[in-house]
Coordinates of C-alpha atoms in Angstrom, one line a residue:
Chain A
X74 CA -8.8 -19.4 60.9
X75 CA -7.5 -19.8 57.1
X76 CA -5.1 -17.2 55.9
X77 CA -6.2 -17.6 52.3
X78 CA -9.7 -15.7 51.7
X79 CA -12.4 -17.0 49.3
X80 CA -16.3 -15.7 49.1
X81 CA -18.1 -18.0 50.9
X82 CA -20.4 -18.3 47.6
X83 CA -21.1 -18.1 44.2
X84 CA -23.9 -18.6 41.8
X85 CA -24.4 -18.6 38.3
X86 CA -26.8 -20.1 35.5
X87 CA -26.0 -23.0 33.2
X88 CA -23.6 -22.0 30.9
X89 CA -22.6 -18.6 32.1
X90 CA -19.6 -18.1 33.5
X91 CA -18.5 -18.1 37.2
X92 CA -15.1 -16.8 38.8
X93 CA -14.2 -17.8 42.2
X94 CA -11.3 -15.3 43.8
X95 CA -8.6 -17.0 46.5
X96 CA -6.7 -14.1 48.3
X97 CA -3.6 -14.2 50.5
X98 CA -0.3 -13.1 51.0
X99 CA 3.2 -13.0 49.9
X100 CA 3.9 -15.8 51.9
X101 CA 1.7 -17.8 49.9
X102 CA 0.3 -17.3 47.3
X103 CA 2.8 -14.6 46.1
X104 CA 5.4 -16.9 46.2
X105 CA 4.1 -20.5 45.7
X106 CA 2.7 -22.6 43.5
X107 CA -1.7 -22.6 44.0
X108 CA -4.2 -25.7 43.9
X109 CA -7.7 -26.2 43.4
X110 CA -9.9 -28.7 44.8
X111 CA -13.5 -29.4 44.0
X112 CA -15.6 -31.2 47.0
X113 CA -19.0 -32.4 46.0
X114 CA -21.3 -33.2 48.5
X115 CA -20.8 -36.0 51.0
X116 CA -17.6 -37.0 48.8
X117 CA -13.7 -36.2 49.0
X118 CA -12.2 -33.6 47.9
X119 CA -10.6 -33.9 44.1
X120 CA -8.1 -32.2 42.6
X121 CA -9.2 -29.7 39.7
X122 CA -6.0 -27.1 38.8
X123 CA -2.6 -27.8 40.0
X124 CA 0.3 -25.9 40.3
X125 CA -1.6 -22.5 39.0
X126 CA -3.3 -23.2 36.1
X127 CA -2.7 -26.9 35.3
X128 CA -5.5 -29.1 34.9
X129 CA -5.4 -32.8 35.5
X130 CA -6.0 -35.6 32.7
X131 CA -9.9 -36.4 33.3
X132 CA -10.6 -32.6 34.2
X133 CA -12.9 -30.7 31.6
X134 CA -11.2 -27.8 29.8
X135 CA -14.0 -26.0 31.3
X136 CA -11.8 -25.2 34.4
X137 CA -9.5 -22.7 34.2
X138 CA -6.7 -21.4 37.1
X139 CA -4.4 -18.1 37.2
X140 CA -2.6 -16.2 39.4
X141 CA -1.3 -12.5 39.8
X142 CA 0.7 -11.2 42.4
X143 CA -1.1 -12.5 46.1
X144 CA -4.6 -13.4 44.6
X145 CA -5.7 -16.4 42.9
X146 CA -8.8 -17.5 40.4
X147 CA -10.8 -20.2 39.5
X148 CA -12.9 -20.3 36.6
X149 CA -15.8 -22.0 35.6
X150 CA -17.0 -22.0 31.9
X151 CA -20.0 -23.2 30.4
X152 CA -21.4 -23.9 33.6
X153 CA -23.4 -27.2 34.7
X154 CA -25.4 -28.6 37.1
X155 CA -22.7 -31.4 37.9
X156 CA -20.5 -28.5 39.0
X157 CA -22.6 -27.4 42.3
X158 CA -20.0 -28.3 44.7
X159 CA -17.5 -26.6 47.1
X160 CA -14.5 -25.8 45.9
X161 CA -11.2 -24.8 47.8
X162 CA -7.7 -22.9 46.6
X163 CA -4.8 -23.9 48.8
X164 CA -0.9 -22.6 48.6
X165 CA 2.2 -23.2 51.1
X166 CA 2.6 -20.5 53.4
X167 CA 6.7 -20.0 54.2
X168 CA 5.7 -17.6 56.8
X169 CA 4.0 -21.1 58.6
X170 CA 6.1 -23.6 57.4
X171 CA 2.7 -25.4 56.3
X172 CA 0.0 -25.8 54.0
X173 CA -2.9 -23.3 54.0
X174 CA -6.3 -23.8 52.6
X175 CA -8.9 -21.2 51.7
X176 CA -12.5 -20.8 53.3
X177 CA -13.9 -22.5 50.4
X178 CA -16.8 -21.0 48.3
X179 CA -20.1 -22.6 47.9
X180 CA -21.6 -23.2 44.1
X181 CA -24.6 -23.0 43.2
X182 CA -26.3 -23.4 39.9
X183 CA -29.3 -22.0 39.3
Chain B
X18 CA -4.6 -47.0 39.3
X19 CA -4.0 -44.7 42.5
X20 CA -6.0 -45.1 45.8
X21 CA -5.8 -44.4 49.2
X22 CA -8.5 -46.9 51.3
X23 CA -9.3 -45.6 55.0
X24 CA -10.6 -47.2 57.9
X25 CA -14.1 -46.9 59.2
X26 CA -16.2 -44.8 61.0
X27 CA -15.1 -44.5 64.7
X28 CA -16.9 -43.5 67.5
X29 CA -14.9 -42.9 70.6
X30 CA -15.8 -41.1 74.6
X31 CA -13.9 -38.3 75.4
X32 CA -10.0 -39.3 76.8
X33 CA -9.9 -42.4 74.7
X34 CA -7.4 -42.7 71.5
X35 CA -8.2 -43.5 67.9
X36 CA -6.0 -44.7 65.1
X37 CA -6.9 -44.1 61.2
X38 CA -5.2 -45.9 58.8
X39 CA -4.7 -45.3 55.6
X40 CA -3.9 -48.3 53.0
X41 CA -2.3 -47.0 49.5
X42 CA -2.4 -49.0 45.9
X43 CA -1.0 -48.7 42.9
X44 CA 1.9 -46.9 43.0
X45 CA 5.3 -47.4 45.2
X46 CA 4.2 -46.4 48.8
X47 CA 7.8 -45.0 49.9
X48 CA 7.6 -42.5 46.7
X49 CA 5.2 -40.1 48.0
X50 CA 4.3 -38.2 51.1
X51 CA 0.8 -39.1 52.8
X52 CA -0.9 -36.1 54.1
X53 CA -3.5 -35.9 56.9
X54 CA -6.5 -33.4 56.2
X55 CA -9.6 -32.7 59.0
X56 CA -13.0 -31.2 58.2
X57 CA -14.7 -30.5 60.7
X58 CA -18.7 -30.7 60.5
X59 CA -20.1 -27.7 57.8
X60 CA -16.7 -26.4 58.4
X61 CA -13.7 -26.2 55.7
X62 CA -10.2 -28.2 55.1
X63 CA -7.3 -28.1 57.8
X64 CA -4.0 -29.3 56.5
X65 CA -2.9 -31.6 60.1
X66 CA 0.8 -32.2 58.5
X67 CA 2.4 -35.3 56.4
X68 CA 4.4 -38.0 57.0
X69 CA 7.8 -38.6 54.3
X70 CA 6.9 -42.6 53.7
X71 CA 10.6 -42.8 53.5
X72 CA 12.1 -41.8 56.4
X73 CA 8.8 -42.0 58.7
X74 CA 9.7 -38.5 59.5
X75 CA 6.5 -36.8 60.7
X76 CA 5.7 -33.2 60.0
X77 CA 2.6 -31.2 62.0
X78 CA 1.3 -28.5 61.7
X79 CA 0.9 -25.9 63.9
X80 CA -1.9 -26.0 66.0
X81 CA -1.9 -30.3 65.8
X82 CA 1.2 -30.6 68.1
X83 CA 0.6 -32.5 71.1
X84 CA -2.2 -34.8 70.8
X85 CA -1.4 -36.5 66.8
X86 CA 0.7 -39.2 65.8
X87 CA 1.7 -40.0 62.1
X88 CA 2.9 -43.7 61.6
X89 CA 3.2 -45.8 59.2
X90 CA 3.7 -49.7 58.6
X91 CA 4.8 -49.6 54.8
X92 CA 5.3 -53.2 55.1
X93 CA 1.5 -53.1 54.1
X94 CA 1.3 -49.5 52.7
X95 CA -0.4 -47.8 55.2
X96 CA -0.6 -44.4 56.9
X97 CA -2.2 -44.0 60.5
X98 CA -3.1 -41.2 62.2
X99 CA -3.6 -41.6 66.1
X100 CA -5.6 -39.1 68.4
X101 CA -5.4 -39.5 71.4
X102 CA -6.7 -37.9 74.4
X103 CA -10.3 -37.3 72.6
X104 CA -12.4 -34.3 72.7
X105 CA -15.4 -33.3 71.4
X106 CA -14.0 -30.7 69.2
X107 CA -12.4 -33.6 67.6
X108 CA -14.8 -35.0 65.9
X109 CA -14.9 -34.5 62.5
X110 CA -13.8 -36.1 59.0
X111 CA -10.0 -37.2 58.4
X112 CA -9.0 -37.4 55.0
X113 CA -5.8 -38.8 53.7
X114 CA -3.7 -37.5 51.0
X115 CA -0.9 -38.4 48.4
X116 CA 1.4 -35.6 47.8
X117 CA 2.7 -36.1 44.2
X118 CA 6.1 -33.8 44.3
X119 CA 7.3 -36.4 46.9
X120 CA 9.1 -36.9 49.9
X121 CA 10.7 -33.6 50.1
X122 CA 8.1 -31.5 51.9
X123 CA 3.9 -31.3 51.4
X124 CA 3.4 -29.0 48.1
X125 CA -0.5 -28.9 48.1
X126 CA -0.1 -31.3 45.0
X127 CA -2.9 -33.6 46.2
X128 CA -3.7 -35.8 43.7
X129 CA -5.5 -38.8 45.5
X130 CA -7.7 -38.5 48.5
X131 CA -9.1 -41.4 50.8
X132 CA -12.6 -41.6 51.1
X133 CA -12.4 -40.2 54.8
X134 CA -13.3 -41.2 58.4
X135 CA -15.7 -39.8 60.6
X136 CA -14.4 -39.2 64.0
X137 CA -17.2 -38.9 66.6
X138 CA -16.0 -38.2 69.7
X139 CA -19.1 -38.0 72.4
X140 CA -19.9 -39.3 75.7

């Protein structure tokens, strides 16, 4: 039972626009530093946003992360096909003393 | 460049142990924190805990106390996680993890994954 909340989907045609929402607490994410992670099918997860709203080298400006006050977003820009994957925000929880994930959110393009 | 190689596919009855490893290149292994991740099938991520490759001091998680052991043999840069005590609510896919702040706690800061190991735990 994840303590961070995400919709379990989302959908959008290619190049529209698609926001994915990550909600918890002030023991997480009101406090701590947010990740994203992007889990195509039948693969490992990858890291896509770090530490809020920082994207790795290799990552397409297309991503986008922010945060304000216990809720968290992931955006998707110019949508494509190669981005139908699950995706998952994560955030340390000092309530738990550990890591927390969210529910993850299915994408789908149409 | 970074990776984290696991072991193979396991299939184990219920009671018996298992032991995952986890084999790092391309960086110092005793820098960063390893991280231990299950996905159960169709279901999401569970963060198990980490390991400081330093120390060898474990951390778990709550709800993985008990039956998990984080170990490491950084003579060869590996991780291992060890099960034991098997059941079928086990089974799923363990991933490993590199924390990038380092070895002073698990940030979330995942920035190389292993490819994962399926876990089947039936009789």
């Amino acid at each position: 039972q994840s303590v961070l909340t995400q919709p379990p989907s989302a959908s959008g045609t290619p190049g529209l626009r698609v926001t994915i929402s990550c909600s918890g607490s002030n023991s997480n994410i009101g406090t701590n530093y947010v990740y994203w992670f992007q889990q195509l099918p039948g693969t490992a997860p990858k890291l896509l946003i770090y530490r809020i709203d920082q994207r790795p080298s290799g990552v397409p400006d297309r991503f986008s992360g922010s945060k304000s006050g216990t809720s968290a977003s992931l955006a998707i820009s110019g949508l494509r096909s190669e981005d139908e994957a699950e995706y998952y925000c994560a955030a340390w929880d000092d309530s738990l003393s550990g890591l927390v994930f969210g529910t993850g959110t299915k994408v789908t393009v149409l | 460049q970074v990776r984290l190689v696991q072991s193979g596919s396991e299939l184990k009855k219920p009671g018996a142990s298992v032991k995952v490893s986890c084999k790092a290149f391309g960086y110092r292994f005793t820098t960063s924190g390893v991280n231990w991740v299950r996905q159960a099938p169709g279901q999401g991520l569970e963060w198990m805990g980490w390991i400081n490759t330093d120390t060898g001091n474990p951390t778990y998680a709550q709800g993985f106390t008990g039956r998990i052991v984080f170990s490491l043999d950084t003579s060869v840069s590996t991780a291992y996680l060890q099960i034991n005590s098997l059941k079928a609510e086990d089974t799923a896919i363990y991933y490993c993890a590199r924390d990038v702040v380092g070895l002073y706690s698990s940030s979330g800061w995942f920035d190389s994954w292993g490819q994962g190991t399926l876990v089947t735990v039936s009789s």
